[in-house]
Short mmCIF file of C-alpha atoms in Angstrom, two decimals:
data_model
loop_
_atom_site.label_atom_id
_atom_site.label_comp_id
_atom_site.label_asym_id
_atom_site.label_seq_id
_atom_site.Cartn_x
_atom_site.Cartn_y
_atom_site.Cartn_z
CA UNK L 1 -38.92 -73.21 2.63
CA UNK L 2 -36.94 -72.20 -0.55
CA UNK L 3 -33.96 -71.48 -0.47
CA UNK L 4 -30.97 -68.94 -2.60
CA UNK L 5 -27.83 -69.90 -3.84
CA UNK L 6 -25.90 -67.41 -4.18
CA UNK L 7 -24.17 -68.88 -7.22
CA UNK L 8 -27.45 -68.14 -8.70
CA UNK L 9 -27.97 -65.56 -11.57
CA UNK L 10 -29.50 -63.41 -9.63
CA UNK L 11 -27.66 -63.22 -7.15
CA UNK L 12 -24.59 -62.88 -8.81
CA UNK L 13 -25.93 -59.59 -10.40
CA UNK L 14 -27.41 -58.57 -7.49
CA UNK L 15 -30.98 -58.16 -8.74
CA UNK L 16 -33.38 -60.98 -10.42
CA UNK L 17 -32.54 -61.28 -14.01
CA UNK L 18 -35.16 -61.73 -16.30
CA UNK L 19 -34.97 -62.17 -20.21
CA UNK L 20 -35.49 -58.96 -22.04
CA UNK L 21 -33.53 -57.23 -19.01
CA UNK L 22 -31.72 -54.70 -21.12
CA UNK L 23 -34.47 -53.33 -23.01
CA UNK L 24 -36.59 -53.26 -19.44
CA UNK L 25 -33.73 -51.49 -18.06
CA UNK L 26 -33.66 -49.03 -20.84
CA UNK L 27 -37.22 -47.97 -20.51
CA UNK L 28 -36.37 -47.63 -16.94
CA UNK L 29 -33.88 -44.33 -17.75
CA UNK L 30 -36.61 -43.21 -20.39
CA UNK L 31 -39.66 -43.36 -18.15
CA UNK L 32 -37.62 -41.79 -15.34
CA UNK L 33 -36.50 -38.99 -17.01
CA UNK L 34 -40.49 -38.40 -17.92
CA UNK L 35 -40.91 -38.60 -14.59
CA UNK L 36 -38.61 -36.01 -13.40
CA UNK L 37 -40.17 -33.97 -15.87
CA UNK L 38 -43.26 -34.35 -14.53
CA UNK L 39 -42.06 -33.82 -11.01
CA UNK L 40 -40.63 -30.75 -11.93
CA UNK L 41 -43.63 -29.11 -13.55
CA UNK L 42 -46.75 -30.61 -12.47
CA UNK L 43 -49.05 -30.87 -9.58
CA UNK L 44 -48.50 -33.32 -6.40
CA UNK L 45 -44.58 -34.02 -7.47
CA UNK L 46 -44.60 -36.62 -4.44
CA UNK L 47 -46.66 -38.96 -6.46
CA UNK L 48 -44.02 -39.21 -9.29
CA UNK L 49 -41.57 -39.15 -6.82
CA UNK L 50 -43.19 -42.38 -5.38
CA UNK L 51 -43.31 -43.81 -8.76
CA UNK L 52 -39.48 -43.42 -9.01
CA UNK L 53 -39.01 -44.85 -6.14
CA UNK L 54 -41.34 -48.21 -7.14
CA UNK L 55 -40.25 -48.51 -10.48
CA UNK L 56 -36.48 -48.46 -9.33
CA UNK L 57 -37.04 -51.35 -7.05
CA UNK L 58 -39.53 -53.53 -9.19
CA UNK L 59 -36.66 -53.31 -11.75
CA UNK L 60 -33.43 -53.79 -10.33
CA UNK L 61 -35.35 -55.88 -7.10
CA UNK L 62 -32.58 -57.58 -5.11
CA UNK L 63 -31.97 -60.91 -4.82
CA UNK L 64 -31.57 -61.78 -1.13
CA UNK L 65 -34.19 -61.22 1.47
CA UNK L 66 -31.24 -58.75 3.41
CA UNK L 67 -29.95 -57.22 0.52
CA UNK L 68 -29.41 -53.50 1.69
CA UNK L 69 -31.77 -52.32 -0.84
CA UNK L 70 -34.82 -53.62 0.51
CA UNK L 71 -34.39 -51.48 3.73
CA UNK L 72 -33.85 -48.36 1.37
CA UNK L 73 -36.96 -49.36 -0.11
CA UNK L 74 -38.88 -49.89 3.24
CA UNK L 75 -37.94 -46.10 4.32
CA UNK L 76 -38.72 -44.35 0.96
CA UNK L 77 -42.20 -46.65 0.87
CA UNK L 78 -43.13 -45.29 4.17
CA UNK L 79 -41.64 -42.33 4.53
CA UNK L 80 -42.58 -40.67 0.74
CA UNK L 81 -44.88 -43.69 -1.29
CA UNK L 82 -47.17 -44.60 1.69
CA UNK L 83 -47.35 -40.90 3.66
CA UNK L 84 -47.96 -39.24 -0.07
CA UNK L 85 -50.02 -41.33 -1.50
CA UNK L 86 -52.97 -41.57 1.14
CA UNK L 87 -52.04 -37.98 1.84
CA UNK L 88 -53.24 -37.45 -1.95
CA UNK L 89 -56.25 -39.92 -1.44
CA UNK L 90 -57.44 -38.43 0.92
CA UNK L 91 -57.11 -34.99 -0.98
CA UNK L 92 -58.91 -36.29 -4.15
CA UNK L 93 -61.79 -37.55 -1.87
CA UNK L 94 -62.49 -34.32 -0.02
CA UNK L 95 -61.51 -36.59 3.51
CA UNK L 96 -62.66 -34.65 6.23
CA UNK L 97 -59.94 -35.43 9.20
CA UNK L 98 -60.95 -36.57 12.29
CA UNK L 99 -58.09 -36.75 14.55
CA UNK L 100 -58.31 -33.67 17.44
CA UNK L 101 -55.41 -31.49 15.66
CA UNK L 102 -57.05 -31.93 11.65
CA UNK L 103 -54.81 -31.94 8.91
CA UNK L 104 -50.94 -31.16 9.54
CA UNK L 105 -49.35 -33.00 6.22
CA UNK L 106 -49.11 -31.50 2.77
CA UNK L 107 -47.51 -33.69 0.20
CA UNK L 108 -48.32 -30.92 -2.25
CA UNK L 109 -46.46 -27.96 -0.77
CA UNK L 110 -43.41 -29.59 -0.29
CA UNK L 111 -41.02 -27.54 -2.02
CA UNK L 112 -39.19 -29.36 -5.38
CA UNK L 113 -35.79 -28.74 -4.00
CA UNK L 114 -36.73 -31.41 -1.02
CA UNK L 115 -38.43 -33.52 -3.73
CA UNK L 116 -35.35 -34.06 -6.07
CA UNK L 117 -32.88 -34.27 -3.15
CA UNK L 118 -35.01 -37.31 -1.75
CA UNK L 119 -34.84 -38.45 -5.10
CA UNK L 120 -31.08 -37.85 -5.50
CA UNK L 121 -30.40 -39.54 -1.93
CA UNK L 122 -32.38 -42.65 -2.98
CA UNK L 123 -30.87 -43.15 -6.11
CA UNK L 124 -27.14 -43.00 -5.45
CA UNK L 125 -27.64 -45.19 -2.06
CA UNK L 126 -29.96 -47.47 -4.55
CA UNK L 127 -27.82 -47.61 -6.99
CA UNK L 128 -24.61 -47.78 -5.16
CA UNK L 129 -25.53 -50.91 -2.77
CA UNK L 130 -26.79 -52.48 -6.21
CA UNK L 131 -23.49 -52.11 -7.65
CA UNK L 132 -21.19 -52.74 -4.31
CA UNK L 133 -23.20 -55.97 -2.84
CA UNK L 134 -22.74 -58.29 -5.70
CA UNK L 135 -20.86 -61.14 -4.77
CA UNK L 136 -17.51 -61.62 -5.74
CA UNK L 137 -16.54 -64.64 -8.31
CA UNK L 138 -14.85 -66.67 -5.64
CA UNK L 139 -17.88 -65.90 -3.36
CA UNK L 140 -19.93 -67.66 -6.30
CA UNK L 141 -17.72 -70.59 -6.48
CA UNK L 142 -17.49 -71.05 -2.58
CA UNK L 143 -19.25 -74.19 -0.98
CA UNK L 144 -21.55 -73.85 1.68
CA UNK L 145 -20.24 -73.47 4.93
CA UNK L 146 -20.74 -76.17 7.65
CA UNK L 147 -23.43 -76.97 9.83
CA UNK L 148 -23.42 -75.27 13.41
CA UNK L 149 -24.09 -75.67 16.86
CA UNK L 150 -24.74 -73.21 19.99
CA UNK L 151 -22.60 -74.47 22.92
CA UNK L 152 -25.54 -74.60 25.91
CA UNK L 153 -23.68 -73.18 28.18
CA UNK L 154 -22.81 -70.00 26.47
CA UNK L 155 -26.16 -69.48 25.89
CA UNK L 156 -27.84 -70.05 28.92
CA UNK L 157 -25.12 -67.61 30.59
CA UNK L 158 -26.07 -64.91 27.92
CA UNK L 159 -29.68 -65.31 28.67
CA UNK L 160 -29.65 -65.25 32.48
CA UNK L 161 -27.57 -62.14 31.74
CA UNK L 162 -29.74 -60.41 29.67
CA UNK L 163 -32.74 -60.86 31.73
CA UNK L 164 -31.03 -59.76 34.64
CA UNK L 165 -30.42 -56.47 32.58
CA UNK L 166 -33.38 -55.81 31.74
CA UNK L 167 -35.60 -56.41 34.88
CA UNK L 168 -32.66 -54.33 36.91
CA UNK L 169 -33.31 -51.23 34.14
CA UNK L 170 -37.40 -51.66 34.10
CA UNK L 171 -36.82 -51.52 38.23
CA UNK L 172 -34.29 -48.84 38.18
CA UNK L 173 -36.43 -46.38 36.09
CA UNK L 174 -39.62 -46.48 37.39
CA UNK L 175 -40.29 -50.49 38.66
CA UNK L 176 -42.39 -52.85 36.60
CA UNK L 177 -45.68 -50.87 37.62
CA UNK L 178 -45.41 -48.02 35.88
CA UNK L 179 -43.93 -49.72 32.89
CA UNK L 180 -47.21 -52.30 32.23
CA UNK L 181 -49.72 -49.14 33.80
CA UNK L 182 -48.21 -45.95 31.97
CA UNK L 183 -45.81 -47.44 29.01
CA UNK L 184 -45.85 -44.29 27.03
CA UNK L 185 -45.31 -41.51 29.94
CA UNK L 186 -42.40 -44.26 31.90
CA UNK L 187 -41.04 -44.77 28.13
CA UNK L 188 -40.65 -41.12 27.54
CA UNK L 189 -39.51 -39.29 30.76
CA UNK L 190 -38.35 -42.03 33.08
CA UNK L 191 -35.54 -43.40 31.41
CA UNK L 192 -33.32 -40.22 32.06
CA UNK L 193 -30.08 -41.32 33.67
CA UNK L 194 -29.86 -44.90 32.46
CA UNK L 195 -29.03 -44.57 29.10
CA UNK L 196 -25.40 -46.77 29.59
CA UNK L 197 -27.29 -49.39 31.01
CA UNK L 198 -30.10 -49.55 28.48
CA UNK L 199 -27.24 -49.85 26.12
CA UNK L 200 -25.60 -53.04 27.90
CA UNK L 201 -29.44 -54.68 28.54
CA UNK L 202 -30.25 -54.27 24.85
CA UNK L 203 -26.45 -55.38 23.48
CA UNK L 204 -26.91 -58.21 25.27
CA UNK L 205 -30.66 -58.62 24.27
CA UNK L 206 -29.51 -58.42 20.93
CA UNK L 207 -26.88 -61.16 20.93
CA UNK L 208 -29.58 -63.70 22.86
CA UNK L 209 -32.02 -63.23 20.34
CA UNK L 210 -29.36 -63.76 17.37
CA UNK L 211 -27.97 -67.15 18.92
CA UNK L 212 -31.83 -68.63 20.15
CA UNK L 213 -32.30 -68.01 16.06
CA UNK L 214 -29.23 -70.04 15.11
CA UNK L 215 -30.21 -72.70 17.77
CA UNK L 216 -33.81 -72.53 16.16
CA UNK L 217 -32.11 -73.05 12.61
CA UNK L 218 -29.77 -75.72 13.18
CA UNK L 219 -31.56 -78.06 15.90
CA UNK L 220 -34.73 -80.51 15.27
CA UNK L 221 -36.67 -78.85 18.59
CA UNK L 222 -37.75 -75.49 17.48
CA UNK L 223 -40.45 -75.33 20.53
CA UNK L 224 -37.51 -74.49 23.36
CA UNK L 225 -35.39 -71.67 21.42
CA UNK L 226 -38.77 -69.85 19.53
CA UNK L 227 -40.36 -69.83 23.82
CA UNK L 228 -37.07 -68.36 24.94
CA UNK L 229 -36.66 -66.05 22.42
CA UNK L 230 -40.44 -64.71 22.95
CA UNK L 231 -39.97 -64.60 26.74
CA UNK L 232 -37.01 -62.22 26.63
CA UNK L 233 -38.09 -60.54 23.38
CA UNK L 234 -40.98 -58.91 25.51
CA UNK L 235 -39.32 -57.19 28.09
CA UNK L 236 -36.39 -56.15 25.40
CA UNK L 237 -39.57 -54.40 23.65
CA UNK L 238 -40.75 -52.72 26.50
CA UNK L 239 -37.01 -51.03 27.32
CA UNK L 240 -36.35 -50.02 23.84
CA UNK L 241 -39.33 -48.85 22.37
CA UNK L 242 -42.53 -51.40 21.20
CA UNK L 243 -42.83 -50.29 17.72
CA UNK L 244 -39.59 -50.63 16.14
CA UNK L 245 -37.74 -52.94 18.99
CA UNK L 246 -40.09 -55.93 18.48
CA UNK L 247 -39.56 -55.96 15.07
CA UNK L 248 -35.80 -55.34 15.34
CA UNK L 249 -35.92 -58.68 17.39
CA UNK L 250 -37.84 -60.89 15.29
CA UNK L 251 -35.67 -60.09 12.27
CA UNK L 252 -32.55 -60.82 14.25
CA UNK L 253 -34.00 -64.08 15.29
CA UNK L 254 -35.04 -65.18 12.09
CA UNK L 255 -31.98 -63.77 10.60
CA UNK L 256 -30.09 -67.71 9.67
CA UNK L 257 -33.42 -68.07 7.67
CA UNK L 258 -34.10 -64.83 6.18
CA UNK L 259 -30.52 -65.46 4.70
CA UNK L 260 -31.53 -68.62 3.21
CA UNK L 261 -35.11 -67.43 1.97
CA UNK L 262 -35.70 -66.73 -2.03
CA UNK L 263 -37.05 -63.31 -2.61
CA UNK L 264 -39.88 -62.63 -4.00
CA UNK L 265 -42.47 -59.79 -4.63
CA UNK L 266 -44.98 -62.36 -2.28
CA UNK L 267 -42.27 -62.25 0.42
CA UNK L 268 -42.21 -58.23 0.23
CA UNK L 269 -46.02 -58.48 0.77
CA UNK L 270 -45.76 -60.76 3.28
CA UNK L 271 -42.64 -58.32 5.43
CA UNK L 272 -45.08 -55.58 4.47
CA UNK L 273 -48.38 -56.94 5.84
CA UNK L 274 -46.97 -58.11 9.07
CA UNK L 275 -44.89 -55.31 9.53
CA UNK L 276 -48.12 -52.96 9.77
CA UNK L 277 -49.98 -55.09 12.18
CA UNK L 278 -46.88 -55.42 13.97
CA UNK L 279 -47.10 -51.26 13.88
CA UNK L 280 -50.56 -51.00 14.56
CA UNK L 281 -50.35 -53.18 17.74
CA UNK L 282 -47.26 -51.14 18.80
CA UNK L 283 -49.00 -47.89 18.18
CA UNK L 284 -52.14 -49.23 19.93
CA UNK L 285 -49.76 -49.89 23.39
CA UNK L 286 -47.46 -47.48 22.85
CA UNK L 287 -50.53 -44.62 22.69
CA UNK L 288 -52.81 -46.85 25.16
CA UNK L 289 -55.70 -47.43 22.39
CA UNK L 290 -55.72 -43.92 21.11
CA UNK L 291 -55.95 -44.81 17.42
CA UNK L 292 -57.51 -48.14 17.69
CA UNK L 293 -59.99 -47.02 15.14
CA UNK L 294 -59.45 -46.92 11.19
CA UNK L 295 -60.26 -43.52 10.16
CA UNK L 296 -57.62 -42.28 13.63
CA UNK L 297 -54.64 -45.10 12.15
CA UNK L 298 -55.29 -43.97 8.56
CA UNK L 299 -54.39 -40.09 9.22
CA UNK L 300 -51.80 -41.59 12.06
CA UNK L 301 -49.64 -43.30 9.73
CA UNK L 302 -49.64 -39.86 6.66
CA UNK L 303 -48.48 -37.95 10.43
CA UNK L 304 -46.28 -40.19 11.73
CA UNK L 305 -43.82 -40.43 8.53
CA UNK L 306 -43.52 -36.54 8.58
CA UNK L 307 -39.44 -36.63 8.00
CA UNK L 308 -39.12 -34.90 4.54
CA UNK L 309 -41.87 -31.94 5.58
CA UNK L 310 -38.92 -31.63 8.69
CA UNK L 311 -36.69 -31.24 6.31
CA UNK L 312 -38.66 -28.65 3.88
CA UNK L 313 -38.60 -26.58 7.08
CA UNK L 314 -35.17 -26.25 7.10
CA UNK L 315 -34.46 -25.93 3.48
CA UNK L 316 -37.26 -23.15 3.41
CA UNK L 317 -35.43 -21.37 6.62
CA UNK L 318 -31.66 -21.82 5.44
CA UNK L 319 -28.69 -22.54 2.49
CA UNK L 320 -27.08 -25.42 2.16
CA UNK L 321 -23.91 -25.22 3.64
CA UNK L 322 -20.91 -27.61 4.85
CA UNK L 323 -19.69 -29.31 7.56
CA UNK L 324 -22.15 -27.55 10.18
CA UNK L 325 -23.31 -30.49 12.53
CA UNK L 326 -20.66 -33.49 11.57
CA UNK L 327 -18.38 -32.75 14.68
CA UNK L 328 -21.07 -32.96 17.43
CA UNK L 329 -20.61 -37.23 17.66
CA UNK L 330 -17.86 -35.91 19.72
CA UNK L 331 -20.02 -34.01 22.23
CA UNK L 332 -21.61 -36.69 24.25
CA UNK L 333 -18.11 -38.45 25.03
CA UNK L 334 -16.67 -35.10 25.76
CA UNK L 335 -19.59 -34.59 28.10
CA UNK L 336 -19.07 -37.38 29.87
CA UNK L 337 -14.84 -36.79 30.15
CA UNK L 338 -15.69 -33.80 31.63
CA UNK L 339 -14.45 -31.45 28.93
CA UNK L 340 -17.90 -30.16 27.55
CA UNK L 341 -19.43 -28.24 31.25
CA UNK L 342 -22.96 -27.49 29.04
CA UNK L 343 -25.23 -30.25 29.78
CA UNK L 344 -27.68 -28.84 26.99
CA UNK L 345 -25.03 -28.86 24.10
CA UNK L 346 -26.18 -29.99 21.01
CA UNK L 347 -24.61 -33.84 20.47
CA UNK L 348 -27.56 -34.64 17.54
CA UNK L 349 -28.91 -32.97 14.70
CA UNK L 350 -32.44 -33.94 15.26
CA UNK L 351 -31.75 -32.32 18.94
CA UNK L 352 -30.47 -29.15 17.43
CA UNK L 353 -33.49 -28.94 15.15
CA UNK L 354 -36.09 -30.02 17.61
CA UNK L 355 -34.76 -27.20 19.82
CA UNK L 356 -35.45 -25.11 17.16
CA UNK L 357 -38.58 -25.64 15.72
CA UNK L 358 -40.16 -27.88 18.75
CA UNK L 359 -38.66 -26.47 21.63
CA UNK L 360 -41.30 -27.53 23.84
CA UNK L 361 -40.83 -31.01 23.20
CA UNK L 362 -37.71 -31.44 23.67
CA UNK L 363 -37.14 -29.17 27.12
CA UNK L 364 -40.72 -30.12 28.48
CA UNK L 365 -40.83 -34.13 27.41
CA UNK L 366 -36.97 -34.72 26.18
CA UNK L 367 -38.59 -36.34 22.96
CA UNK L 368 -37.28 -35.10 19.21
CA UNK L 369 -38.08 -35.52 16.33
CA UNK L 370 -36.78 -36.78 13.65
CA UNK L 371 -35.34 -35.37 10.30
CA UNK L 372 -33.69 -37.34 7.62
CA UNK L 373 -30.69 -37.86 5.83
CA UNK L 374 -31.45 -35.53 3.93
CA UNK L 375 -30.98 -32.50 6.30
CA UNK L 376 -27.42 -33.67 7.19
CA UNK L 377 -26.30 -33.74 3.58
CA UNK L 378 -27.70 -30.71 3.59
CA UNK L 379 -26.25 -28.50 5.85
CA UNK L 380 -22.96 -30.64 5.97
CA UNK L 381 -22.03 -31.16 1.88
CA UNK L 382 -24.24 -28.84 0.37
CA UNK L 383 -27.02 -30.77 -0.42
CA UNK L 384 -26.88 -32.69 -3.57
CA UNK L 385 -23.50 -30.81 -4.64
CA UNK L 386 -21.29 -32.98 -2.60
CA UNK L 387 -24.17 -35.20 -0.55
CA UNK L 388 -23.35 -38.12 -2.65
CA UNK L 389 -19.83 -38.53 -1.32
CA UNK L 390 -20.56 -39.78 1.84
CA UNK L 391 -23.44 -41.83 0.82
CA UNK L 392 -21.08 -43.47 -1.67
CA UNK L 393 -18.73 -44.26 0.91
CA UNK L 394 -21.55 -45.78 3.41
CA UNK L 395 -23.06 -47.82 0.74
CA UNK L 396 -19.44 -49.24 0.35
CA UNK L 397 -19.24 -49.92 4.00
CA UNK L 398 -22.27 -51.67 4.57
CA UNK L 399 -21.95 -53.58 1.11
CA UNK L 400 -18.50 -55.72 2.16
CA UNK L 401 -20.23 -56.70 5.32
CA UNK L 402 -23.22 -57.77 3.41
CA UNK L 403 -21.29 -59.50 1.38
CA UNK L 404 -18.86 -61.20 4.49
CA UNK L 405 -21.70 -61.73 6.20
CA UNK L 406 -24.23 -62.69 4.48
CA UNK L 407 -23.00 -64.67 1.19
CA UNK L 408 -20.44 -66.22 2.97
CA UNK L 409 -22.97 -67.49 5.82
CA UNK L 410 -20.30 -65.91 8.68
CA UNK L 411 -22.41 -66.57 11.97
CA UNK L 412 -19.84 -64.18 13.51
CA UNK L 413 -20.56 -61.41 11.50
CA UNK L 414 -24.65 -61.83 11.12
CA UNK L 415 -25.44 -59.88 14.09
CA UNK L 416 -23.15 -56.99 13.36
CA UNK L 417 -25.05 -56.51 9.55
CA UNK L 418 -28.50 -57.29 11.44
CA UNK L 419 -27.62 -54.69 13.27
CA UNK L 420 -26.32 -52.04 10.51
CA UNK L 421 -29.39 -53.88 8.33
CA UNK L 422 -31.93 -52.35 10.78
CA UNK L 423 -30.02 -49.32 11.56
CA UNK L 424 -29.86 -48.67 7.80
CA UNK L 425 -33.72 -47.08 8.48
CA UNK L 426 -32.66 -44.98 11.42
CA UNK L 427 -29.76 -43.82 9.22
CA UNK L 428 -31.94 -42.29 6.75
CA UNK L 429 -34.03 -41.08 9.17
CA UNK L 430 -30.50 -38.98 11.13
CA UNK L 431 -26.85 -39.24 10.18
CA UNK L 432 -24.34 -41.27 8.67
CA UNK L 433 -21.95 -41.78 11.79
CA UNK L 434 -23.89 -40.80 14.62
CA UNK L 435 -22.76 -39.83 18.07
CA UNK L 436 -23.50 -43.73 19.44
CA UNK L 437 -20.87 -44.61 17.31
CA UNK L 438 -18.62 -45.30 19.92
CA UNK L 439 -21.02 -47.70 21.71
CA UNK L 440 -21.46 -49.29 18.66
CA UNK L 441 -17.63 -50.38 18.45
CA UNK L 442 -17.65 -51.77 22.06
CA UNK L 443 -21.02 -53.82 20.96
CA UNK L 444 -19.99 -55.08 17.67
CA UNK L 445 -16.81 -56.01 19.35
CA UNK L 446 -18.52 -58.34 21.84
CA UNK L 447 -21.00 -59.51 19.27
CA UNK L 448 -18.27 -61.33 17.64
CA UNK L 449 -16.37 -62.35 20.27
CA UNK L 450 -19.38 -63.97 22.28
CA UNK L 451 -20.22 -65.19 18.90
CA UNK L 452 -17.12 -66.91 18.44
CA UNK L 453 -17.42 -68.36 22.43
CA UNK L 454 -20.99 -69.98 21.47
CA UNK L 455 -21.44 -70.88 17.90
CA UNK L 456 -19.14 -74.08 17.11
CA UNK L 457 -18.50 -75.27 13.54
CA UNK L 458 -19.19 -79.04 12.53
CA UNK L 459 -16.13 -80.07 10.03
CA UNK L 460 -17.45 -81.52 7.07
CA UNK L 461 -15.92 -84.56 8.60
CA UNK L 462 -17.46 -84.74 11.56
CA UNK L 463 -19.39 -87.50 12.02
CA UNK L 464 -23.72 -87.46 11.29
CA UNK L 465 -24.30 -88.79 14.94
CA UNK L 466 -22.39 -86.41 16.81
CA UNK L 467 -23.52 -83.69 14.74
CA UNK L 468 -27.25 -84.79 15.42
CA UNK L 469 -26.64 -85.33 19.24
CA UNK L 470 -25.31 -81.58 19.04
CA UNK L 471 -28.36 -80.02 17.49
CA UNK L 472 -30.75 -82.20 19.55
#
């Protein structure tokens, strides 16, 4: 496996220097301001949009496989390059669409307000994590950390207690049954009720996984750790949702050696190409075989990433405006303290909206959808007048514990940024701080603390044998 230094280059810019870079860079800015132009006036603006968004990346690509960038990339190449593009393939090749319902996405009639605010919102998050995760010049000059172990016992404790979790949440929803018989009804209407102990099973899910990934890492038996880790990674799945919780858990397991990988424009075809068959197996359980055929997963996937035609509903329906839906984090805890007495209070702005435009699904199947980012700048800082204020601030955030976490190889801090990594895509796709915030403070909490309980640090001084009976 190749590895990254982050004293390397590239690294230390934060993007894979190349000779020539200036001049490349400078007929970046030309070519996208011809292709705002072109947005602006012409035809099908998603398609230039989608060429902003490629071009960006292929020329300021990051350096590090968990650079926050390459999440930013994954949602804007699903959610705009991907949807759009077979969207206008399918348009230019008078497809005739088979699924029961026909066509319900048009990439073309989005309106160009939505089309330059997705391109603002990508931009200054792009450009802001490109400019706050470099690494800092002692960072550059630091030597590796030490080796590591997983203390056994720790470990073994955390697992017996996750799987305990779990099984007790699969039985106290609906019992094992209905979850391997009628996965997508039990996953959608049974799990009313449970929510604070779906929380606990996956937080300490989560922390399992990470530590069985270190263990994999540092010992010379990969066979035990890589069985475990599939064993509990199943059931984990199940209680969380197929799709994205699978994938969730084999990133935080091979977290220790995504953060030693070299990045490439191979690896990003290799993340993408398993990440769809990961996504067409999930869809295939998840819907019981319903688009098991090309021609159904084809129109599935221009559907299923329908978050900026959410959001050109609302900009066509109201103004931008400030600071409408920021406060309700604080109606779920208020809720529970007794102080809120309306059980259907809005606490999300994807609940609000569903209510809205979908009220069926959410008061008949308690299911929303899902806007993006977009929609809380929007009716929160007025759009792009004041949206790139908080994402400034965000990109900040998430950039020192990149760079803490990451480039200085701190074990105690991976699974916090695995888990702001991952939740980087649900960001985009709802708000900033959400109303799990709360939860999240209690979890990250005991993510470090069980992390510093398990994972032990071999001194550089330590001697080879012990250090070899240790990862044995």
């Amino acid at each position: 496996m190749q590895t990254l230094s982050i004293d390397a280059p590239a690294a230390g810019q934060g993007h894979c220097a190349r000779p020539g870079g200036d001049v490349m860079r400078a007929y970046y800015w030309l070519l996208l301001l011809v292709l705002n132009v072109l947005m602006a006036t012409m035809p099908w603006g998603s398609i230039y949009l989608s060429l902003i968004i490629i071009i960006t990346y292929l020329t300021f690509r990051p350096a590090q496989v968990l650079h926050p960038n390459n999440m930013i990339f994954a949602f804007y190449g699903m959610y705009v390059v991907l949807s759009s593009t077979l969207n206008f393939i399918l348009h230019m090749i008078d497809w005739e669409y088979v699924l029961p319902w026909g066509q319900m996405i048009y990439w073309d009639q989005l309106s160009r307000y939505t089309l330059f605010q997705a391109e603002s919102t990508f931009l200054v998050l792009y450009f802001a994590f490109h400019r706050f995760a470099r690494p800092t010049a002692s960072m550059a000059r630091a030597a590796p950390p030490p080796a590591v172990v997983v203390r056994p016992v720790v470990l073994q404790v955390l697992y017996l207690a996750s799987c305990a979790l779990t099984f007790w949440f699969i039985q106290a929803t609906a019992g094992l049954q209905a979850w391997l018989t009628d996965y997508s009804v039990t996953y959608l209407s049974m799990r009313e009720g449970h929510g604070l102990l779906n929380i606990v099973a996956i937080a300490f899910g989560n922390i399992t996984v990470f530590l069985l990934g270190v263990q994999s890492y540092h010992s010379r038996s990969k066979t035990w750790p890589v069985l475990a880790a599939l064993l509990i990674m199943i059931p984990l799945s199940m209680i969380g949702g197929i799709k994205g919780r699978a994938i969730f858990l084999l990133i935080l397991f091979f977290s220790p050696y995504l953060m030693q990988m070299a990045f490439s424009l191979r690896t990003v075809a290799t993340f993408a190409a398993l990440f769809f068959v990961l996504l067409y197996l999930g869809t295939l359980l998840r819907t019981e075989g319903f688009y098991a055929s090309a021609p159904f997963f084809l129109e599935m996937m221009i559907g299923y990433f329908n978050s900026f035609q959410l959001h050109d509903s609302v900009v066509a329906t109201r103004d931008p405006a400030g600071l409408q839906t920021v406060f309700m984090i604080f109606i779920k805890p208020l809720q529970t303290l007794g102080f809120v007495t309306d059980m259907d209070a809005n606490f999300d702005i994807s609940v609000m909206l569903t209510k809205e435009f979908f009220p069926d699904q959410w008061y008949l199947e308690h299911a929303t959808q899902q806007w993006p980012l977009d929609t809380e700048l929007y009716l929160n800082y007025y759009g792009m007048w004041l949206g790139w204020l908080p994402l400034v601030c965000y990109a900040y955030a998430i950039s020192i514990l990149f760079r803490y976490a990451v480039l200085k190889r701190n074990y105690h801090l991976v699974p916090i940024f695995m888990v702001e990594f991952i939740r980087i895509f649900a960001t985009m796709r709802g708000t900033i701080v959400p109303w799990e915030v709360f939860f999240f403070v209690g979890q990250y909490t005991a993510y470090y603390l069980f992390c510093r309980l398990a994972i032990k640090v071999i001194p550089a001084g330590e001697p080879k044998q012990y250090a070899d009976q240790q990862r044995a």
